[in-house]
Protein backbone atom coordinates (compact mmCIF):
# COMPACT_ATOMS: atom_id res chain seq x y z
CA UNK A 1 0.00 0.00 0.00
CA UNK A 2 3.03 2.24 -0.16
CA UNK A 3 2.09 5.41 -2.04
CA UNK A 4 -1.69 4.92 -1.92
CA UNK A 5 -3.35 8.21 -1.08
CA UNK A 6 0.05 9.86 -1.04
CA UNK A 7 0.95 8.07 2.20
CA UNK A 8 3.93 5.80 2.88
CA UNK A 9 3.43 2.15 3.72
CA UNK A 10 4.31 2.58 7.42
CA UNK A 11 1.57 5.18 7.79
CA UNK A 12 -1.04 2.77 6.43
CA UNK A 13 -0.05 0.22 9.08
CA UNK A 14 -1.02 2.68 11.82
CA UNK A 15 -4.12 3.85 9.94
CA UNK A 16 -5.48 0.32 9.50
CA UNK A 17 -4.70 -0.69 13.08
CA UNK A 18 -6.36 2.45 14.46
CA UNK A 19 -9.30 2.35 12.07
CA UNK A 20 -10.39 -1.09 13.25
CA UNK A 21 -10.27 -0.01 16.89
CA UNK A 22 -12.20 3.20 16.15
CA UNK A 23 -14.94 1.46 14.16
CA UNK A 24 -15.25 -1.36 16.68
CA UNK A 25 -15.57 1.12 19.56
CA UNK A 26 -18.54 2.82 17.86
CA UNK A 27 -20.12 -0.57 17.20
CA UNK A 28 -19.60 -1.58 20.85
CA UNK A 29 -21.10 1.68 22.14
CA UNK A 30 -24.25 1.14 20.08
CA UNK A 31 -24.64 -2.60 20.67
CA UNK A 32 -23.49 -3.33 24.22
CA UNK A 33 -26.22 -2.92 26.85
CA UNK A 34 -25.81 -0.48 29.74
CA UNK A 35 -27.07 -3.07 32.23
CA UNK A 36 -28.68 -6.53 32.27
CA UNK A 37 -32.10 -4.86 32.40
CA UNK A 38 -31.47 -3.27 28.99
CA UNK A 39 -29.93 -6.35 27.31
CA UNK A 40 -32.16 -6.87 24.27
CA UNK A 41 -30.65 -10.28 23.49
CA UNK A 42 -31.95 -11.67 26.81
CA UNK A 43 -35.49 -12.72 27.55
CA UNK A 44 -37.30 -11.19 30.52
CA UNK A 45 -36.70 -14.39 32.50
CA UNK A 46 -32.98 -14.33 31.67
CA UNK A 47 -32.69 -10.66 32.64
CA UNK A 48 -34.37 -11.38 35.96
CA UNK A 49 -32.04 -14.33 36.57
CA UNK A 50 -28.90 -12.27 35.84
CA UNK A 51 -30.00 -9.40 38.09
CA UNK A 52 -30.90 -11.84 40.87
CA UNK A 53 -27.47 -13.50 40.63
CA UNK A 54 -25.71 -10.13 40.71
CA UNK A 55 -27.65 -9.13 43.81
CA UNK A 56 -27.06 -12.44 45.55
CA UNK A 57 -23.31 -12.16 44.92
CA UNK A 58 -23.38 -8.54 46.15
CA UNK A 59 -22.13 -7.28 42.79
CA UNK A 60 -25.00 -4.80 42.97
CA UNK A 61 -27.13 -3.73 45.91
CA UNK A 62 -30.54 -5.19 46.69
CA UNK A 63 -31.73 -1.60 46.99
CA UNK A 64 -31.25 0.33 43.74
CA UNK A 65 -31.16 3.60 45.70
CA UNK A 66 -27.95 2.47 47.40
CA UNK A 67 -26.10 2.08 44.09
CA UNK A 68 -25.48 5.81 43.75
CA UNK A 69 -22.20 7.67 43.45
CA UNK A 70 -20.50 8.62 46.70
CA UNK A 71 -17.07 10.17 47.32
CA UNK A 72 -16.98 8.17 50.53
CA UNK A 73 -16.90 4.96 48.50
CA UNK A 74 -14.09 6.39 46.37
CA UNK A 75 -12.11 7.11 49.54
CA UNK A 76 -12.86 3.64 50.93
CA UNK A 77 -11.64 2.10 47.69
CA UNK A 78 -8.28 3.84 47.77
CA UNK A 79 -7.85 2.86 51.43
CA UNK A 80 -8.50 -0.82 50.74
CA UNK A 81 -5.28 -2.83 51.14
CA UNK A 82 -6.19 -5.18 48.29
CA UNK A 83 -6.66 -2.21 45.95
CA UNK A 84 -3.36 -0.61 46.97
CA UNK A 85 -1.38 -3.82 46.57
CA UNK A 86 -2.90 -4.58 43.18
CA UNK A 87 -2.22 -0.99 42.08
CA UNK A 88 1.46 -1.73 42.67
CA UNK A 89 1.16 -5.00 40.75
CA UNK A 90 -0.54 -3.27 37.82
CA UNK A 91 1.94 -0.36 37.89
CA UNK A 92 4.74 -2.88 37.41
CA UNK A 93 2.72 -4.70 34.77
CA UNK A 94 1.87 -1.45 32.98
CA UNK A 95 5.55 -0.56 32.77
CA UNK A 96 6.28 -3.79 30.92
CA UNK A 97 3.09 -3.72 28.87
CA UNK A 98 3.49 -0.18 27.57
CA UNK A 99 7.23 -0.61 27.19
CA UNK A 100 6.68 -3.53 24.84
CA UNK A 101 3.73 -1.87 23.10
CA UNK A 102 5.61 1.36 22.38
CA UNK A 103 9.10 0.07 21.76
CA UNK A 104 8.67 -3.39 20.28
CA UNK A 105 9.13 -2.18 16.67
CA UNK A 106 12.39 -0.51 17.78
CA UNK A 107 13.49 -3.68 19.56
CA UNK A 108 12.67 -5.76 16.49
CA UNK A 109 14.60 -3.31 14.31
CA UNK A 110 17.59 -3.88 16.58
CA UNK A 111 17.41 -7.57 15.73
CA UNK A 112 18.18 -6.80 12.07
CA UNK A 113 14.77 -6.04 10.59
CA UNK A 114 14.26 -2.61 9.04
CA UNK A 115 11.54 -0.24 7.92
CA UNK A 116 8.06 -1.60 7.36
CA UNK A 117 9.27 -5.15 7.96
CA UNK A 118 10.27 -4.20 11.50
CA UNK A 119 6.75 -2.86 12.12
CA UNK A 120 5.12 -5.95 10.60
CA UNK A 121 7.41 -8.32 12.50
CA UNK A 122 6.20 -6.70 15.74
CA UNK A 123 2.67 -8.00 15.13
CA UNK A 124 3.13 -11.78 15.72
CA UNK A 125 4.21 -11.44 19.37
CA UNK A 126 0.92 -9.64 20.10
CA UNK A 127 -0.96 -12.41 18.31
CA UNK A 128 0.69 -14.88 20.67
CA UNK A 129 -1.15 -13.17 23.51
CA UNK A 130 -4.08 -15.24 22.18
CA UNK A 131 -2.46 -18.05 20.15
CA UNK A 132 0.64 -20.11 20.88
CA UNK A 133 3.46 -20.19 18.34
CA UNK A 134 7.18 -20.96 18.03
CA UNK A 135 10.22 -19.25 16.53
CA UNK A 136 13.69 -20.41 15.54
CA UNK A 137 15.32 -17.11 16.52
CA UNK A 138 15.78 -17.06 20.28
CA UNK A 139 15.98 -13.29 20.71
CA UNK A 140 12.90 -12.70 18.60
CA UNK A 141 11.09 -15.62 20.24
CA UNK A 142 11.70 -14.11 23.69
CA UNK A 143 9.42 -11.21 22.70
CA UNK A 144 6.59 -13.68 22.24
CA UNK A 145 6.87 -14.79 25.85
CA UNK A 146 7.37 -11.25 27.14
CA UNK A 147 4.32 -9.84 25.35
CA UNK A 148 2.18 -12.83 26.30
CA UNK A 149 3.09 -12.52 29.98
CA UNK A 150 2.64 -8.74 30.08
CA UNK A 151 -0.78 -8.78 28.44
CA UNK A 152 -2.08 -11.89 30.21
CA UNK A 153 -1.57 -10.34 33.66
CA UNK A 154 -3.75 -7.27 33.08
CA UNK A 155 -7.18 -8.99 32.91
CA UNK A 156 -6.27 -11.16 35.91
CA UNK A 157 -5.54 -8.12 38.08
CA UNK A 158 -8.70 -6.33 36.95
CA UNK A 159 -10.81 -9.38 37.70
CA UNK A 160 -9.19 -9.75 41.12
CA UNK A 161 -10.03 -6.14 41.95
CA UNK A 162 -13.61 -6.44 40.69
CA UNK A 163 -14.28 -9.66 42.62
CA UNK A 164 -12.96 -8.27 45.90
CA UNK A 165 -14.50 -4.81 46.01
CA UNK A 166 -18.07 -3.87 46.94
CA UNK A 167 -20.45 -2.08 46.68
CA UNK A 168 -20.73 -1.01 43.05
CA UNK A 169 -19.00 2.38 43.16
CA UNK A 170 -16.23 1.14 45.44
CA UNK A 171 -15.59 -1.55 42.85
CA UNK A 172 -15.72 0.96 40.00
CA UNK A 173 -13.31 3.28 41.84
CA UNK A 174 -10.90 0.42 42.52
CA UNK A 175 -10.85 -0.51 38.84
CA UNK A 176 -10.26 3.14 37.93
CA UNK A 177 -7.31 3.38 40.32
CA UNK A 178 -5.82 0.26 38.75
CA UNK A 179 -6.03 1.82 35.28
CA UNK A 180 -4.35 4.97 36.59
CA UNK A 181 -1.55 2.86 38.06
CA UNK A 182 -1.14 1.08 34.73
CA UNK A 183 -0.91 4.40 32.85
CA UNK A 184 1.71 5.66 35.33
CA UNK A 185 3.71 2.56 34.46
CA UNK A 186 3.44 3.59 30.82
CA UNK A 187 5.01 6.96 31.67
CA UNK A 188 7.93 5.18 33.32
CA UNK A 189 8.28 2.91 30.29
CA UNK A 190 8.73 5.84 27.89
CA UNK A 191 11.74 6.98 29.94
CA UNK A 192 13.11 3.54 30.70
CA UNK A 193 13.45 2.24 27.16
CA UNK A 194 15.71 4.31 24.97
CA UNK A 195 16.48 7.28 27.24
CA UNK A 196 17.65 5.50 30.40
CA UNK A 197 18.50 2.24 28.62
CA UNK A 198 19.94 2.68 25.12
CA UNK A 199 19.31 0.38 22.17
CA UNK A 200 19.88 -2.21 20.92
CA UNK A 201 20.38 -4.41 24.00
CA UNK A 202 18.35 -2.35 26.51
CA UNK A 203 20.36 -3.92 29.32
CA UNK A 204 19.14 -1.65 32.12
CA UNK A 205 15.53 -1.97 30.93
CA UNK A 206 15.79 -5.75 30.84
CA UNK A 207 17.18 -5.86 34.37
CA UNK A 208 14.42 -3.50 35.51
CA UNK A 209 11.74 -5.65 33.89
CA UNK A 210 13.08 -8.73 35.65
CA UNK A 211 13.07 -6.84 38.97
CA UNK A 212 9.51 -5.57 38.58
CA UNK A 213 8.37 -9.05 37.53
CA UNK A 214 9.67 -10.28 40.86
CA UNK A 215 7.92 -7.31 42.49
CA UNK A 216 4.64 -8.35 40.86
CA UNK A 217 4.99 -11.83 42.31
CA UNK A 218 5.80 -10.47 45.78
CA UNK A 219 2.89 -8.03 45.96
CA UNK A 220 0.45 -10.51 44.41
CA UNK A 221 1.51 -13.04 47.06
CA UNK A 222 1.07 -10.45 49.81
CA UNK A 223 -2.39 -9.66 48.50
CA UNK A 224 -3.26 -13.35 48.42
CA UNK A 225 -2.06 -13.76 52.02
CA UNK A 226 -4.02 -10.70 53.16
CA UNK A 227 -7.27 -11.88 51.56
CA UNK A 228 -6.80 -15.36 53.02
CA UNK A 229 -6.30 -13.95 56.52
CA UNK A 230 -9.34 -11.67 56.12
CA UNK A 231 -11.51 -14.61 55.06
CA UNK A 232 -10.41 -16.53 58.17
CA UNK A 233 -11.23 -13.56 60.40
CA UNK A 234 -14.62 -13.14 58.72
CA UNK A 235 -15.43 -16.83 59.18
CA UNK A 236 -14.82 -16.50 62.92
CA UNK A 237 -16.89 -13.33 63.10
CA UNK A 238 -19.87 -14.99 61.39
CA UNK A 239 -20.03 -17.45 64.30
CA UNK A 240 -20.64 -14.69 66.85
CA UNK A 241 -22.45 -11.92 64.96
CA UNK A 242 -25.77 -12.03 63.16
CA UNK A 243 -25.90 -10.53 59.69
CA UNK A 244 -28.63 -8.03 60.58
CA UNK A 245 -26.46 -6.72 63.46
CA UNK A 246 -23.76 -5.47 61.08
CA UNK A 247 -23.64 -1.76 60.19
CA UNK A 248 -24.74 -0.80 56.70
CA UNK A 249 -22.42 0.16 53.86
CA UNK A 250 -19.65 -2.25 54.89
CA UNK A 251 -19.47 -3.64 51.37
CA UNK A 252 -16.54 -6.00 51.00
CA UNK A 253 -15.66 -5.42 54.68
CA UNK A 254 -18.78 -7.34 55.69
CA UNK A 255 -18.22 -10.68 57.39
CA UNK A 256 -20.57 -12.22 54.82
CA UNK A 257 -18.48 -10.99 51.88
CA UNK A 258 -15.95 -13.71 51.06
CA UNK A 259 -12.90 -12.55 49.17
CA UNK A 260 -11.90 -14.39 46.00
CA UNK A 261 -8.44 -15.85 46.23
Tab-separated table of N, CA, C and O in Angstrom, residues 122-182:
chain	number	residue	atom	x	y	z
A	122	UNK	N	6.605	-6.934	14.351
A	122	UNK	CA	6.198	-6.700	15.742
A	122	UNK	C	4.788	-7.192	16.008
A	122	UNK	O	4.355	-7.224	17.161
A	123	UNK	N	4.058	-7.571	14.953
A	123	UNK	CA	2.670	-8.004	15.128
A	123	UNK	C	2.562	-9.407	15.715
A	123	UNK	O	1.782	-9.633	16.644
A	124	UNK	N	3.306	-10.418	15.206
A	124	UNK	CA	3.126	-11.782	15.725
A	124	UNK	C	3.241	-11.931	17.227
A	124	UNK	O	2.466	-12.705	17.810
A	125	UNK	N	4.182	-11.262	17.923
A	125	UNK	CA	4.208	-11.437	19.374
A	125	UNK	C	2.912	-11.037	20.051
A	125	UNK	O	2.518	-11.620	21.060
A	126	UNK	N	2.198	-10.019	19.516
A	126	UNK	CA	0.916	-9.644	20.102
A	126	UNK	C	-0.144	-10.695	19.792
A	126	UNK	O	-1.044	-10.935	20.588
A	127	UNK	N	-0.034	-11.334	18.640
A	127	UNK	CA	-0.965	-12.407	18.312
A	127	UNK	C	-0.791	-13.560	19.288
A	127	UNK	O	-1.752	-14.229	19.676
A	128	UNK	N	0.438	-13.790	19.739
A	128	UNK	CA	0.693	-14.878	20.670
A	128	UNK	C	0.009	-14.650	22.004
A	128	UNK	O	-0.154	-15.584	22.788
A	129	UNK	N	-0.386	-13.420	22.289
A	129	UNK	CA	-1.149	-13.172	23.513
A	129	UNK	C	-2.452	-13.963	23.479
A	129	UNK	O	-3.093	-14.157	24.503
A	130	UNK	N	-2.860	-14.447	22.303
A	130	UNK	CA	-4.083	-15.236	22.176
A	130	UNK	C	-3.798	-16.628	21.604
A	130	UNK	O	-4.509	-17.582	21.899
A	131	UNK	N	-2.758	-16.765	20.790
A	131	UNK	CA	-2.464	-18.045	20.151
A	131	UNK	C	-1.001	-18.396	20.381
A	131	UNK	O	-0.121	-17.536	20.316
A	132	UNK	N	-0.736	-19.678	20.647
A	132	UNK	CA	0.642	-20.114	20.881
A	132	UNK	C	1.364	-20.282	19.548
A	132	UNK	O	0.778	-20.635	18.537
A	133	UNK	N	2.672	-20.015	19.554
A	133	UNK	CA	3.460	-20.189	18.343
A	133	UNK	C	4.911	-20.448	18.732
A	133	UNK	O	5.265	-20.392	19.906
A	134	UNK	N	5.764	-20.718	17.773
A	134	UNK	CA	7.183	-20.959	18.028
A	134	UNK	C	8.018	-20.140	17.064
A	134	UNK	O	7.531	-19.659	16.048
A	135	UNK	N	9.306	-19.989	17.389
A	135	UNK	CA	10.216	-19.255	16.525
A	135	UNK	C	11.598	-19.871	16.634
A	135	UNK	O	11.999	-20.312	17.711
A	136	UNK	N	12.350	-19.855	15.542
A	136	UNK	CA	13.691	-20.414	15.545
A	136	UNK	C	14.705	-19.410	16.070
A	136	UNK	O	15.791	-19.782	16.462
A	137	UNK	N	14.384	-18.141	16.080
A	137	UNK	CA	15.316	-17.109	16.520
A	137	UNK	C	15.033	-16.812	17.992
A	137	UNK	O	13.974	-16.284	18.349
A	138	UNK	N	15.991	-17.140	18.842
A	138	UNK	CA	15.781	-17.064	20.281
A	138	UNK	C	15.463	-15.647	20.737
A	138	UNK	O	14.529	-15.420	21.517
A	139	UNK	N	16.207	-14.664	20.262
A	139	UNK	CA	15.983	-13.293	20.708
A	139	UNK	C	14.606	-12.795	20.294
A	139	UNK	O	13.918	-12.133	21.068
A	140	UNK	N	14.228	-13.110	19.060
A	140	UNK	CA	12.902	-12.704	18.602
A	140	UNK	C	11.816	-13.495	19.320
A	140	UNK	O	10.781	-12.958	19.703
A	141	UNK	N	12.077	-14.777	19.562
A	141	UNK	CA	11.093	-15.620	20.240
A	141	UNK	C	10.849	-15.146	21.667
A	141	UNK	O	9.741	-15.293	22.198
A	142	UNK	N	11.876	-14.572	22.309
A	142	UNK	CA	11.701	-14.112	23.686
A	142	UNK	C	10.646	-13.022	23.782
A	142	UNK	O	9.985	-12.875	24.811
A	143	UNK	N	10.463	-12.241	22.709
A	143	UNK	CA	9.421	-11.214	22.701
A	143	UNK	C	8.033	-11.839	22.776
A	143	UNK	O	7.114	-11.253	23.363
A	144	UNK	N	7.886	-13.006	22.187
A	144	UNK	CA	6.593	-13.683	22.237
A	144	UNK	C	6.203	-13.967	23.682
A	144	UNK	O	5.063	-13.746	24.092
A	145	UNK	N	7.157	-14.469	24.450
A	145	UNK	CA	6.872	-14.786	25.848
A	145	UNK	C	6.684	-13.521	26.670
A	145	UNK	O	5.831	-13.475	27.572
A	146	UNK	N	7.473	-12.499	26.387
A	146	UNK	CA	7.368	-11.248	27.137
A	146	UNK	C	6.015	-10.586	26.913
A	146	UNK	O	5.347	-10.166	27.866
A	147	UNK	N	5.604	-10.483	25.659
A	147	UNK	CA	4.325	-9.838	25.346
A	147	UNK	C	3.164	-10.648	25.914
A	147	UNK	O	2.211	-10.101	26.474
A	148	UNK	N	3.245	-11.974	25.771
A	148	UNK	CA	2.181	-12.828	26.298
A	148	UNK	C	2.030	-12.649	27.797
A	148	UNK	O	0.917	-12.467	28.314
A	149	UNK	N	3.146	-12.667	28.528
A	149	UNK	CA	3.086	-12.515	29.976
A	149	UNK	C	2.587	-11.152	30.398
A	149	UNK	O	1.777	-11.034	31.324
A	150	UNK	N	3.042	-10.099	29.713
A	150	UNK	CA	2.641	-8.742	30.080
A	150	UNK	C	1.149	-8.524	29.872
A	150	UNK	O	0.470	-7.930	30.711
A	151	UNK	N	0.627	-9.015	28.749
A	151	UNK	CA	-0.782	-8.783	28.444
A	151	UNK	C	-1.703	-9.741	29.193
A	151	UNK	O	-2.844	-9.395	29.481
A	152	UNK	N	-1.232	-10.919	29.518
A	152	UNK	CA	-2.076	-11.890	30.215
A	152	UNK	C	-2.332	-11.469	31.659
A	152	UNK	O	-3.370	-11.812	32.235
A	153	UNK	N	-1.408	-10.721	32.258
A	153	UNK	CA	-1.568	-10.340	33.659
A	153	UNK	C	-2.606	-9.263	33.893
A	153	UNK	O	-3.213	-9.205	34.969
A	154	UNK	N	-2.828	-8.402	32.905
A	154	UNK	CA	-3.746	-7.269	33.079
A	154	UNK	C	-5.180	-7.702	33.391
A	154	UNK	O	-5.770	-7.236	34.376
A	155	UNK	N	-5.811	-8.580	32.589
A	155	UNK	CA	-7.177	-8.987	32.915
A	155	UNK	C	-7.305	-9.735	34.230
A	155	UNK	O	-8.332	-9.652	34.900
A	156	UNK	N	-6.240	-10.446	34.627
A	156	UNK	CA	-6.266	-11.162	35.909
A	156	UNK	C	-6.357	-10.174	37.067
A	156	UNK	O	-7.167	-10.330	37.986
A	157	UNK	N	-5.529	-9.130	37.010
A	157	UNK	CA	-5.541	-8.124	38.080
A	157	UNK	C	-6.865	-7.379	38.133
A	157	UNK	O	-7.410	-7.126	39.221
A	158	UNK	N	-7.415	-7.026	36.982
A	158	UNK	CA	-8.703	-6.326	36.951
A	158	UNK	C	-9.817	-7.190	37.523
A	158	UNK	O	-10.684	-6.710	38.261
A	159	UNK	N	-9.796	-8.471	37.182
A	159	UNK	CA	-10.809	-9.385	37.703
A	159	UNK	C	-10.674	-9.548	39.208
A	159	UNK	O	-11.669	-9.591	39.940
A	160	UNK	N	-9.446	-9.608	39.684
A	160	UNK	CA	-9.193	-9.754	41.120
A	160	UNK	C	-9.720	-8.543	41.884
A	160	UNK	O	-10.299	-8.676	42.959
A	161	UNK	N	-9.506	-7.366	41.321
A	161	UNK	CA	-10.034	-6.144	41.946
A	161	UNK	C	-11.558	-6.162	41.944
A	161	UNK	O	-12.212	-5.884	42.957
A	162	UNK	N	-12.152	-6.475	40.815
A	162	UNK	CA	-13.615	-6.444	40.689
A	162	UNK	C	-14.285	-7.448	41.622
A	162	UNK	O	-15.331	-7.157	42.212
A	163	UNK	N	-13.684	-8.618	41.782
A	163	UNK	CA	-14.284	-9.655	42.619
A	163	UNK	C	-14.143	-9.380	44.105
A	163	UNK	O	-14.866	-9.975	44.915
A	164	UNK	N	-13.236	-8.489	44.482
A	164	UNK	CA	-12.957	-8.266	45.899
A	164	UNK	C	-13.239	-6.840	46.355
A	164	UNK	O	-12.677	-6.378	47.355
A	165	UNK	N	-14.090	-6.153	45.624
A	165	UNK	CA	-14.499	-4.805	46.009
A	165	UNK	C	-16.011	-4.696	45.907
A	165	UNK	O	-16.614	-5.170	44.949
A	166	UNK	N	-16.626	-4.087	46.905
A	166	UNK	CA	-18.073	-3.871	46.938
A	166	UNK	C	-18.354	-2.742	47.924
A	166	UNK	O	-17.568	-2.516	48.858
A	167	UNK	N	-19.418	-1.958	47.707
A	167	UNK	CA	-20.448	-2.079	46.679
A	167	UNK	C	-19.993	-1.571	45.308
A	167	UNK	O	-18.795	-1.422	45.077
A	168	UNK	N	-20.985	-1.266	44.463
A	168	UNK	CA	-20.732	-1.012	43.053
A	168	UNK	C	-19.704	0.093	42.825
A	168	UNK	O	-18.739	-0.089	42.081
A	169	UNK	N	-19.892	1.260	43.452
A	169	UNK	CA	-19.002	2.384	43.165
A	169	UNK	C	-17.641	2.231	43.833
A	169	UNK	O	-16.662	2.816	43.378
A	170	UNK	N	-17.551	1.457	44.894
A	170	UNK	CA	-16.231	1.142	45.445
A	170	UNK	C	-15.485	0.253	44.463
A	170	UNK	O	-14.273	0.398	44.270
A	171	UNK	N	-16.197	-0.675	43.858
A	171	UNK	CA	-15.592	-1.546	42.850
A	171	UNK	C	-15.159	-0.727	41.635
A	171	UNK	O	-14.034	-0.889	41.125
A	172	UNK	N	-16.039	0.141	41.167
A	172	UNK	CA	-15.719	0.963	39.999
A	172	UNK	C	-14.519	1.857	40.274
A	172	UNK	O	-13.648	2.040	39.408
A	173	UNK	N	-14.442	2.412	41.480
A	173	UNK	CA	-13.313	3.275	41.843
A	173	UNK	C	-12.020	2.473	41.896
A	173	UNK	O	-10.970	2.935	41.436
A	174	UNK	N	-12.086	1.269	42.461
A	174	UNK	CA	-10.899	0.425	42.521
A	174	UNK	C	-10.373	0.101	41.141
A	174	UNK	O	-9.154	0.138	40.901
A	175	UNK	N	-11.262	-0.217	40.216
A	175	UNK	CA	-10.854	-0.511	38.841
A	175	UNK	C	-10.231	0.719	38.203
A	175	UNK	O	-9.223	0.634	37.484
A	176	UNK	N	-10.811	1.901	38.480
A	176	UNK	CA	-10.262	3.140	37.926
A	176	UNK	C	-8.854	3.399	38.443
A	176	UNK	O	-7.958	3.791	37.680
A	177	UNK	N	-8.633	3.172	39.746
A	177	UNK	CA	-7.305	3.379	40.316
A	177	UNK	C	-6.292	2.438	39.680
A	177	UNK	O	-5.119	2.814	39.467
A	178	UNK	N	-6.719	1.227	39.381
A	178	UNK	CA	-5.824	0.259	38.750
A	178	UNK	C	-5.414	0.740	37.352
A	178	UNK	O	-4.246	0.638	36.962
A	179	UNK	N	-6.363	1.296	36.606
A	179	UNK	CA	-6.033	1.817	35.281
A	179	UNK	C	-5.086	3.008	35.372
A	179	UNK	O	-4.191	3.174	34.532
A	180	UNK	N	-5.275	3.848	36.384
A	180	UNK	CA	-4.354	4.971	36.591
A	180	UNK	C	-2.946	4.457	36.871
A	180	UNK	O	-1.960	4.958	36.322
A	181	UNK	N	-2.854	3.439	37.736
A	181	UNK	CA	-1.550	2.860	38.058
A	181	UNK	C	-0.884	2.288	36.811
A	181	UNK	O	0.323	2.434	36.606
A	182	UNK	N	-1.683	1.639	35.961
A	182	UNK	CA	-1.140	1.076	34.726
A	182	UNK	C	-0.610	2.177	33.809
A	182	UNK	O	0.468	2.040	33.220
